[in-house]
């Protein structure tokens, strides 16, 4: 067996969590697809490790590139009102900070969102461009360079556009297979005083909330301030800014500048010290985390079995990528969760990956309401619970499993 090694420095990884073999989180088969050969038949080992040298937490196994669906992928990053507002606010914040006094600047977003940030920048006069290999997103009319950000693709763009003042990415860097190549691309693309701003799920929150469902094929790395500082320095950059974000269960937004161009803001040292004190990658901390993950599995299965035995009805709410980790690791299927309602048209009428739970449109949720709803989109709990007040009023109860299994 080959020992998994760090994707940055090649040091053997310490595996601290092994959740077994999982299907791809975006492989929603049609009900008529026979099991053999169906899009969800492929399995990879979902295990997480960390590198002692760079402190980078990462999946130990990589899903081969050709296995990953880029066309027709059913994700819309601003499908929730909270996220749309988050991205609008992000655009406004970039205008107030990095783009202040540079309204005609060139700015780039890498990876897939619906273009809310770029649209906000474009409305203020900034020239936006998206790097997106699939072209699967609307980008609100922004121009799309259909490529990953690499040294070569960056050079092509710089030849016609010049260098970028800001490069931004949300929920994308955690998914990048070749981080050295990404940094080579940034080196070509960024102006001398340009910045790279990116936000991703924070490993500190994953541990703090036992949010193991953040682990799935599309998130290859789980960053901390400590690991981002090391990553930046390895490639000639410096971590100069950091901000906590409440979205998606707790994220950090990092600002990287070229080495020697800017002093780090005080928040950087604060979070680094906090991470050191928490011992985020200490074996004992990680072992306790793995124990809590196992506890969630046992408690969730026990609760759902109890409800079934009592004749209570249960539905899943939101067929998220995260839910694939939960259903697979916990062995949930239609016997415990007969259907799941989801707002993504491309998922409706299909089955969830591996667990093969039928996906129904949101209108099915109230027709009739189940006794209990298992909230797979717990990161949008406030927005969803506010919208679904009639469910609670009708006696319905939410089942949450973050930070532990509980019913509200
Ligand atoms: P998200 O938390 O962004 O999920 P992921 O784990 O997939 O990254 O939620 C997106 C999914 O949740 C998508 O399938 C749509 C669904 N969803 C609903 O069905 N209703 C809702 O109110 C929200 C916010 C999401």
Short mmCIF file of C-alpha atoms and ligand atoms in Angstrom, two decimals:
data_model
loop_
_atom_site.label_atom_id
_atom_site.label_comp_id
_atom_site.label_asym_id
_atom_site.label_seq_id
_atom_site.Cartn_x
_atom_site.Cartn_y
_atom_site.Cartn_z
CA UNK A 1 0.00 0.00 0.00
CA UNK A 2 1.38 3.42 -0.82
CA UNK A 3 1.45 5.83 2.07
CA UNK A 4 -0.47 8.96 1.10
CA UNK A 5 1.79 11.97 0.95
CA UNK A 6 1.36 15.72 1.18
CA UNK A 7 0.30 17.30 -2.10
CA UNK A 8 2.68 20.20 -1.44
CA UNK A 9 5.87 18.75 0.01
CA UNK A 10 5.54 14.96 -0.35
CA UNK A 11 5.88 14.26 3.40
CA UNK A 12 3.87 11.15 4.45
CA UNK A 13 0.49 12.18 5.86
CA UNK A 14 -0.93 11.29 9.26
CA UNK A 15 -4.42 9.95 8.61
CA UNK A 16 -6.72 10.91 11.48
CA UNK A 17 -10.15 10.13 10.04
CA UNK A 18 -11.25 7.35 7.69
CA UNK A 19 -14.90 7.53 6.65
CA UNK A 20 -14.79 4.54 4.29
CA UNK A 21 -15.50 4.36 0.57
CA UNK A 22 -17.79 7.00 -0.92
CA UNK A 23 -19.41 7.85 -4.26
CA UNK A 24 -18.82 11.26 -5.83
CA UNK A 25 -20.96 13.85 -4.12
CA UNK A 26 -22.31 15.21 -7.41
CA UNK A 27 -23.18 11.82 -9.01
CA UNK A 28 -26.99 11.82 -8.88
CA UNK A 29 -28.19 8.78 -10.90
CA UNK A 30 -31.54 8.66 -12.70
CA UNK A 31 -33.89 6.09 -11.09
CA UNK A 32 -33.77 3.97 -14.25
CA UNK A 33 -29.95 3.70 -14.24
CA UNK A 34 -28.97 0.13 -13.33
CA UNK A 35 -26.62 -0.08 -10.36
CA UNK A 36 -23.67 -1.39 -12.37
CA UNK A 37 -22.33 1.39 -14.55
CA UNK A 38 -24.44 4.10 -12.90
CA UNK A 39 -22.72 7.41 -12.28
CA UNK A 40 -22.69 6.72 -8.53
CA UNK A 41 -21.07 3.27 -8.83
CA UNK A 42 -17.53 4.67 -8.56
CA UNK A 43 -16.08 4.77 -5.03
CA UNK A 44 -13.05 6.49 -3.54
CA UNK A 45 -11.68 6.26 -0.02
CA UNK A 46 -12.71 9.31 1.99
CA UNK A 47 -9.96 9.72 4.55
CA UNK A 48 -8.35 12.86 5.92
CA UNK A 49 -4.78 13.41 7.03
CA UNK A 50 -2.42 16.21 7.85
CA UNK A 51 1.15 17.00 6.96
CA UNK A 52 3.46 17.65 9.89
CA UNK A 53 5.69 19.84 7.78
CA UNK A 54 3.16 22.23 6.21
CA UNK A 55 0.28 21.61 8.65
CA UNK A 56 -1.97 21.18 5.61
CA UNK A 57 -5.06 19.05 6.26
CA UNK A 58 -6.05 17.21 3.10
CA UNK A 59 -7.84 14.19 1.66
CA UNK A 60 -5.43 11.30 1.51
CA UNK A 61 -6.81 9.96 -1.80
CA UNK A 62 -7.42 11.98 -4.94
CA UNK A 63 -10.32 11.33 -7.26
CA UNK A 64 -8.90 11.02 -10.79
CA UNK A 65 -9.57 14.14 -12.81
CA UNK A 66 -11.48 12.30 -15.55
CA UNK A 67 -13.93 11.03 -12.92
CA UNK A 68 -14.98 14.51 -11.96
CA UNK A 69 -17.95 15.93 -13.79
CA UNK A 70 -17.40 19.47 -15.00
CA UNK A 71 -20.25 19.85 -17.44
CA UNK A 72 -23.81 19.95 -16.22
CA UNK A 73 -22.72 20.12 -12.61
CA UNK A 74 -25.75 21.09 -10.59
CA UNK A 75 -24.28 23.63 -8.20
CA UNK A 76 -25.30 27.26 -7.85
CA UNK A 77 -23.25 29.05 -5.27
CA UNK A 78 -25.74 31.83 -4.66
CA UNK A 79 -28.80 29.57 -4.50
CA UNK A 80 -29.49 30.91 -1.03
CA UNK A 81 -30.47 34.51 -0.27
CA UNK A 82 -27.80 34.61 2.44
CA UNK A 83 -25.09 33.60 -0.03
CA UNK A 84 -26.27 36.10 -2.66
CA UNK A 85 -26.02 38.85 -0.06
CA UNK A 86 -22.67 37.50 1.13
CA UNK A 87 -21.21 37.74 -2.39
CA UNK A 88 -22.67 41.21 -2.98
CA UNK A 89 -21.12 42.35 0.30
CA UNK A 90 -17.82 40.74 -0.72
CA UNK A 91 -17.82 42.73 -3.97
CA UNK A 92 -18.61 45.96 -2.10
CA UNK A 93 -15.87 45.22 0.42
CA UNK A 94 -13.27 44.69 -2.31
CA UNK A 95 -14.34 48.02 -3.83
CA UNK A 96 -13.89 49.74 -0.47
CA UNK A 97 -10.51 48.14 0.26
CA UNK A 98 -8.24 46.64 -2.40
CA UNK A 99 -9.93 48.44 -5.31
CA UNK A 100 -10.32 51.79 -3.61
CA UNK A 101 -9.02 54.43 -5.99
CA UNK A 102 -8.56 51.77 -8.71
CA UNK A 103 -12.04 51.59 -10.15
CA UNK A 104 -10.86 50.86 -13.71
CA UNK A 105 -8.65 48.01 -12.51
CA UNK A 106 -8.63 44.49 -13.87
CA UNK A 107 -9.99 41.87 -11.43
CA UNK A 108 -10.28 38.11 -11.75
CA UNK A 109 -12.38 35.47 -10.06
CA UNK A 110 -11.27 31.84 -10.22
CA UNK A 111 -13.61 28.92 -9.87
CA UNK A 112 -17.31 28.70 -9.99
CA UNK A 113 -19.79 31.07 -8.53
CA UNK A 114 -22.79 32.66 -10.12
CA UNK A 115 -20.96 35.88 -10.79
CA UNK A 116 -22.42 38.01 -8.02
CA UNK A 117 -19.00 39.31 -6.94
CA UNK A 118 -17.91 40.10 -10.49
CA UNK A 119 -21.22 41.76 -11.32
CA UNK A 120 -20.88 43.97 -8.26
CA UNK A 121 -17.36 44.96 -9.36
CA UNK A 122 -18.41 45.49 -12.99
CA UNK A 123 -21.25 47.79 -11.90
CA UNK A 124 -18.58 50.00 -10.27
CA UNK A 125 -16.44 50.16 -13.43
CA UNK A 126 -13.91 47.40 -12.68
CA UNK A 127 -12.98 45.11 -15.62
CA UNK A 128 -13.82 41.58 -14.46
CA UNK A 129 -12.85 38.22 -15.92
CA UNK A 130 -13.57 34.71 -14.67
CA UNK A 131 -11.25 31.71 -14.98
CA UNK A 132 -13.62 28.76 -15.20
CA UNK A 133 -12.78 25.62 -17.19
CA UNK A 134 -16.35 24.36 -17.54
CA UNK A 135 -18.08 27.59 -18.51
CA UNK A 136 -20.90 26.11 -16.46
CA UNK A 137 -21.73 29.29 -14.63
CA UNK A 138 -23.54 32.35 -15.83
CA UNK A 139 -21.17 34.89 -14.30
CA UNK A 140 -23.85 37.49 -14.81
CA UNK A 141 -22.49 38.36 -18.24
CA UNK A 142 -18.81 38.60 -17.18
CA UNK A 143 -16.25 37.32 -19.67
CA UNK A 144 -15.09 33.77 -18.96
CA UNK A 145 -11.62 32.44 -19.75
CA UNK A 146 -12.31 28.73 -20.10
CA UNK A 147 -9.28 27.37 -18.30
CA UNK A 148 -7.89 26.59 -14.88
CA UNK A 149 -5.58 29.29 -13.59
CA UNK A 150 -2.07 28.10 -14.53
CA UNK A 151 1.13 29.92 -15.51
CA UNK A 152 0.30 29.37 -19.20
CA UNK A 153 -3.36 30.45 -19.03
CA UNK A 154 -2.39 33.48 -16.91
CA UNK A 155 0.18 34.58 -19.52
CA UNK A 156 -2.45 34.38 -22.25
CA UNK A 157 -4.78 36.62 -20.28
CA UNK A 158 -2.09 39.09 -19.20
CA UNK A 159 -1.07 39.54 -22.85
CA UNK A 160 -4.43 41.17 -23.62
CA UNK A 161 -5.71 42.41 -20.24
CA UNK A 162 -2.62 43.34 -18.29
CA UNK A 163 -2.07 42.23 -14.70
CA UNK A 164 -4.83 41.94 -12.12
CA UNK A 165 -5.11 44.07 -9.02
CA UNK A 166 -7.30 41.50 -7.28
CA UNK A 167 -7.74 37.79 -7.80
CA UNK A 168 -10.63 36.37 -5.78
CA UNK A 169 -11.85 32.81 -5.17
CA UNK A 170 -14.62 31.38 -2.99
CA UNK A 171 -14.78 27.67 -2.16
CA UNK A 172 -12.34 26.97 -4.95
CA UNK A 173 -8.78 26.83 -3.62
CA UNK A 174 -9.80 23.96 -1.32
CA UNK A 175 -10.65 22.05 -4.49
CA UNK A 176 -7.50 22.82 -6.52
CA UNK A 177 -5.53 19.67 -7.35
CA UNK A 178 -2.29 21.40 -8.27
CA UNK A 179 -1.63 24.20 -5.79
CA UNK A 180 1.95 24.88 -7.00
CA UNK A 181 0.55 25.49 -10.49
CA UNK A 182 -2.14 27.77 -9.07
CA UNK A 183 0.55 29.86 -7.39
CA UNK A 184 2.61 29.90 -10.59
CA UNK A 185 -0.51 31.28 -12.29
CA UNK A 186 -0.97 33.90 -9.57
CA UNK A 187 2.64 34.96 -9.94
CA UNK A 188 2.02 35.64 -13.64
CA UNK A 189 -1.39 37.19 -13.19
CA UNK A 190 -1.08 39.51 -10.20
CA UNK A 191 0.23 43.06 -10.40
CA UNK A 192 3.24 43.79 -8.16
CA UNK A 193 0.96 45.24 -5.48
CA UNK A 194 -1.97 42.97 -6.30
CA UNK A 195 -3.60 40.61 -3.82
CA UNK A 196 -5.08 37.17 -3.86
CA UNK A 197 -8.20 36.97 -1.67
CA UNK A 198 -9.78 33.58 -1.07
CA UNK A 199 -12.25 32.01 1.32
CA UNK A 200 -12.83 28.37 2.16
CA UNK A 201 -14.27 26.19 4.93
CA UNK A 202 -12.11 26.59 8.03
CA UNK A 203 -10.65 23.43 9.54
CA UNK A 204 -10.86 25.06 12.97
CA UNK A 205 -14.65 25.28 12.58
CA UNK A 206 -14.87 21.73 11.22
CA UNK A 207 -13.16 20.46 14.37
CA UNK A 208 -15.07 22.84 16.66
CA UNK A 209 -18.45 21.85 15.22
CA UNK A 210 -17.66 18.20 14.42
CA UNK A 211 -18.73 19.15 10.88
CA UNK A 212 -17.29 16.06 9.22
CA UNK A 213 -19.68 16.45 6.28
CA UNK A 214 -17.40 19.20 4.96
CA UNK A 215 -15.16 16.31 3.91
CA UNK A 216 -16.03 15.12 0.41
CA UNK A 217 -14.37 14.63 -2.97
CA UNK A 218 -14.59 18.26 -4.06
CA UNK A 219 -12.81 19.65 -1.02
CA UNK A 220 -9.25 18.38 -1.25
CA UNK A 221 -7.72 20.70 1.39
CA UNK A 222 -9.04 22.11 4.67
CA UNK A 223 -7.10 25.25 5.45
CA UNK A 224 -6.04 26.97 8.63
CA UNK A 225 -4.20 30.26 9.03
CA UNK A 226 -1.12 28.21 9.92
CA UNK A 227 -1.21 26.12 6.75
CA UNK A 228 -2.07 29.08 4.50
CA UNK A 229 0.85 31.06 5.92
CA UNK A 230 3.19 28.16 5.11
CA UNK A 231 1.67 27.72 1.65
CA UNK A 232 1.97 31.41 0.83
CA UNK A 233 5.58 31.60 1.97
CA UNK A 234 6.56 28.55 -0.01
CA UNK A 235 5.44 30.25 -3.22
CA UNK A 236 6.75 33.78 -2.64
CA UNK A 237 3.65 35.29 -1.06
CA UNK A 238 2.72 36.38 2.44
CA UNK A 239 -0.48 36.02 4.46
CA UNK A 240 -1.31 39.67 5.21
CA UNK A 241 -5.01 39.63 6.07
CA UNK A 242 -7.55 37.29 7.58
CA UNK A 243 -11.24 37.56 8.30
CA UNK A 244 -13.77 35.20 9.87
CA UNK A 245 -16.91 34.60 7.81
CA UNK A 246 -20.12 33.13 9.18
CA UNK A 247 -21.20 31.46 5.92
CA UNK A 248 -21.12 27.72 5.15
CA UNK A 249 -20.61 26.74 8.75
CA UNK A 250 -17.63 29.02 9.36
CA UNK A 251 -14.98 30.06 6.88
CA UNK A 252 -11.81 32.11 6.84
CA UNK A 253 -11.02 34.66 4.15
CA UNK A 254 -7.30 35.04 3.51
CA UNK A 255 -5.52 37.92 1.78
CA UNK A 256 -2.14 37.12 0.26
CA UNK A 257 0.28 39.73 -1.10
CA UNK A 258 3.65 39.24 -2.76
CA UNK A 259 6.41 38.77 -0.17
CA UNK A 260 7.86 42.07 1.03
CA UNK A 261 4.99 44.24 -0.24
CA UNK A 262 2.80 44.53 2.85
CA UNK A 263 2.90 43.93 6.60
CA UNK A 264 0.37 41.46 8.01
CA UNK A 265 -2.70 42.89 9.77
CA UNK A 266 -2.91 42.16 13.54
CA UNK A 267 -5.74 39.66 12.98
CA UNK A 268 -3.25 37.29 11.32
CA UNK A 269 -1.10 36.94 14.46
CA UNK A 270 -4.26 36.62 16.60
CA UNK A 271 -5.62 33.66 14.65
CA UNK A 272 -2.21 32.02 14.38
CA UNK A 273 -1.84 32.23 18.17
CA UNK A 274 -5.35 30.87 18.67
CA UNK A 275 -4.61 27.91 16.40
CA UNK A 276 -1.40 27.21 18.25
CA UNK A 277 -3.25 27.25 21.58
CA UNK A 278 -5.97 24.92 20.26
CA UNK A 279 -3.40 22.48 18.89
CA UNK A 280 -5.52 21.96 15.81
CA UNK A 281 -3.31 19.23 14.40
CA UNK A 282 -2.24 17.64 17.70
CA UNK A 283 -2.84 13.87 17.65
CA UNK A 284 -4.94 14.00 20.83
CA UNK A 285 -7.16 16.78 19.45
CA UNK A 286 -7.66 14.91 16.19
CA UNK A 287 -8.35 11.60 17.95
CA UNK A 288 -11.01 13.29 20.08
CA UNK A 289 -12.51 14.80 16.92
CA UNK A 290 -12.64 11.36 15.25
CA UNK A 291 -14.41 9.98 18.35
CA UNK A 292 -17.01 12.76 18.18
CA UNK A 293 -17.59 12.02 14.47
CA UNK A 294 -18.27 8.37 15.29
CA UNK A 295 -20.61 9.43 18.07
CA UNK A 296 -22.66 11.56 15.64
CA UNK A 297 -23.01 8.53 13.35
CA UNK A 298 -24.22 6.27 16.13
CA UNK A 299 -26.61 8.86 17.55
CA UNK A 300 -28.08 9.77 14.16
CA UNK A 301 -28.70 6.17 13.13
CA UNK A 302 -30.21 5.40 16.55
CA UNK A 303 -32.56 8.39 16.33
CA UNK A 304 -33.71 7.59 12.80
CA UNK A 305 -34.28 3.92 13.70
CA UNK A 306 -36.25 4.96 16.75
CA UNK A 307 -38.43 7.29 14.67
CA UNK A 308 -39.05 4.59 12.08
CA UNK A 309 -40.01 2.09 14.79
CA UNK A 310 -42.43 4.66 16.23
CA UNK A 311 -44.03 5.13 12.79
CA UNK A 312 -42.88 8.75 12.47
CA UNK A 313 -42.27 10.12 8.97
CA UNK A 314 -38.88 11.61 8.06
CA UNK A 315 -37.69 13.57 5.03
CA UNK A 316 -34.28 14.94 4.15
CA UNK A 317 -34.00 18.69 3.52
CA UNK A 318 -31.49 19.66 0.76
CA UNK A 319 -29.51 17.05 -1.19
CA UNK A 320 -26.25 18.84 -0.50
CA UNK A 321 -22.80 17.54 -1.42
CA UNK A 322 -22.27 17.34 2.34
CA UNK A 323 -25.25 14.98 2.68
CA UNK A 324 -23.44 12.40 0.56
CA UNK A 325 -20.78 12.09 3.27
CA UNK A 326 -23.43 11.75 5.98
CA UNK A 327 -25.62 9.19 4.20
CA UNK A 328 -22.65 7.09 3.08
CA UNK A 329 -20.75 7.15 6.36
CA UNK A 330 -23.88 6.53 8.43
CA UNK A 331 -25.38 3.98 6.03
CA UNK A 332 -28.60 5.97 5.58
CA UNK A 333 -30.93 5.08 2.71
CA UNK A 334 -34.61 5.28 1.79
CA UNK A 335 -35.37 2.86 4.66
CA UNK A 336 -34.56 5.65 7.14
CA UNK A 337 -34.93 8.77 4.97
CA UNK A 338 -37.51 7.95 2.25
CA UNK A 339 -37.00 11.15 0.23
CA UNK A 340 -35.13 14.44 0.26
CA UNK A 341 -36.43 17.80 -1.03
CA UNK A 342 -34.03 20.03 -2.92
CA UNK A 343 -34.35 23.28 -4.85
CA UNK A 344 -31.89 22.33 -7.64
CA UNK A 345 -33.91 21.33 -10.72
CA UNK A 346 -31.09 19.11 -12.07
CA UNK A 347 -31.19 16.99 -8.90
CA UNK A 348 -34.99 16.61 -8.75
CA UNK A 349 -36.36 13.30 -10.03
CA UNK A 350 -32.93 11.73 -9.49
CA UNK A 351 -31.48 9.70 -6.62
CA UNK A 352 -28.86 10.83 -4.15
CA UNK A 353 -25.37 9.38 -4.79
CA UNK A 354 -24.88 5.94 -3.28
CA UNK A 355 -27.73 6.17 -0.77
CA UNK A 356 -30.22 6.34 -3.67
CA UNK A 357 -32.75 8.44 -1.81
CA UNK A 358 -35.26 9.98 -4.26
CA UNK A 359 -34.88 13.76 -4.67
CA UNK A 360 -38.14 15.71 -4.82
CA UNK A 361 -38.81 19.40 -5.48
CA UNK A 362 -39.30 21.75 -2.51
CA UNK A 363 -43.10 21.75 -3.04
CA UNK A 364 -43.14 18.07 -1.96
CA UNK A 365 -41.96 19.09 1.51
CA UNK A 366 -45.37 20.34 2.57
CA UNK A 367 -47.42 17.74 0.73
CA UNK A 368 -47.80 16.59 3.44
CA UNK A 369 -45.16 17.73 5.91
CA UNK A 370 -43.13 14.89 7.44
CA UNK A 371 -42.99 14.59 11.23
CA UNK A 372 -39.23 15.20 11.15
CA UNK A 373 -36.90 16.83 8.63
CA UNK A 374 -33.22 15.96 8.58
CA UNK A 375 -31.51 19.24 7.73
CA UNK A 376 -28.60 18.43 5.42
CA UNK A 377 -28.13 22.15 4.62
CA UNK A 378 -27.49 22.97 8.31
CA UNK A 379 -25.18 25.78 7.19
CA UNK A 380 -28.30 27.59 5.91
CA UNK A 381 -30.39 26.70 8.99
CA UNK A 382 -31.43 30.26 9.87
CA UNK A 383 -32.66 31.05 6.37
CA UNK A 384 -34.41 27.68 5.91
CA UNK A 385 -36.08 27.61 9.32
CA UNK A 386 -37.36 31.16 8.81
CA UNK A 387 -38.85 30.16 5.46
CA UNK A 388 -40.33 26.87 6.71
CA UNK A 389 -42.14 28.21 9.76
CA UNK A 390 -45.35 26.45 8.66
CA UNK A 391 -43.57 23.11 9.08
CA UNK A 392 -42.81 23.89 12.72
CA UNK A 393 -46.30 25.31 13.23
CA UNK A 394 -47.73 22.02 11.91
CA UNK A 395 -45.77 20.18 14.62
CA UNK A 396 -42.73 19.32 12.49
CA UNK A 397 -39.30 18.99 14.09
CA UNK A 398 -35.85 19.58 12.63
CA UNK A 399 -33.12 17.02 13.11
CA UNK A 400 -29.64 18.53 13.16
CA UNK A 401 -26.35 16.67 13.54
CA UNK A 402 -23.98 19.62 13.97
CA UNK A 403 -22.29 19.93 16.43
CA UNK A 404 -24.11 16.87 17.75
CA UNK A 405 -27.40 15.12 17.01
CA UNK A 406 -30.33 17.14 18.34
CA UNK A 407 -33.97 17.84 17.54
CA UNK A 408 -35.49 21.33 17.48
P1 LIG B 1 -24.89 24.09 0.13
O1 LIG B 1 -24.88 24.16 1.61
O2 LIG B 1 -24.28 25.17 -0.65
O3 LIG B 1 -24.37 22.69 -0.24
P2 LIG B 1 -23.19 21.78 -0.71
O4 LIG B 1 -22.95 20.86 0.45
O5 LIG B 1 -23.84 21.08 -1.87
O6 LIG B 1 -22.02 22.63 -1.06
O7 LIG B 1 -26.42 23.92 -0.33
C1 LIG B 1 -26.73 23.74 -1.67
C2 LIG B 1 -27.69 22.58 -1.84
O8 LIG B 1 -28.78 22.68 -0.92
C3 LIG B 1 -28.33 22.55 -3.22
O9 LIG B 1 -28.53 21.19 -3.58
C4 LIG B 1 -29.66 23.25 -3.01
C5 LIG B 1 -30.02 22.85 -1.61
N1 LIG B 1 -30.83 23.84 -0.89
C6 LIG B 1 -32.21 23.68 -0.84
O10 LIG B 1 -32.75 22.71 -1.39
N2 LIG B 1 -32.94 24.61 -0.18
C7 LIG B 1 -32.37 25.69 0.43
O11 LIG B 1 -33.08 26.52 1.02
C8 LIG B 1 -30.95 25.85 0.37
C9 LIG B 1 -30.29 27.01 1.04
C10 LIG B 1 -30.21 24.89 -0.29
#
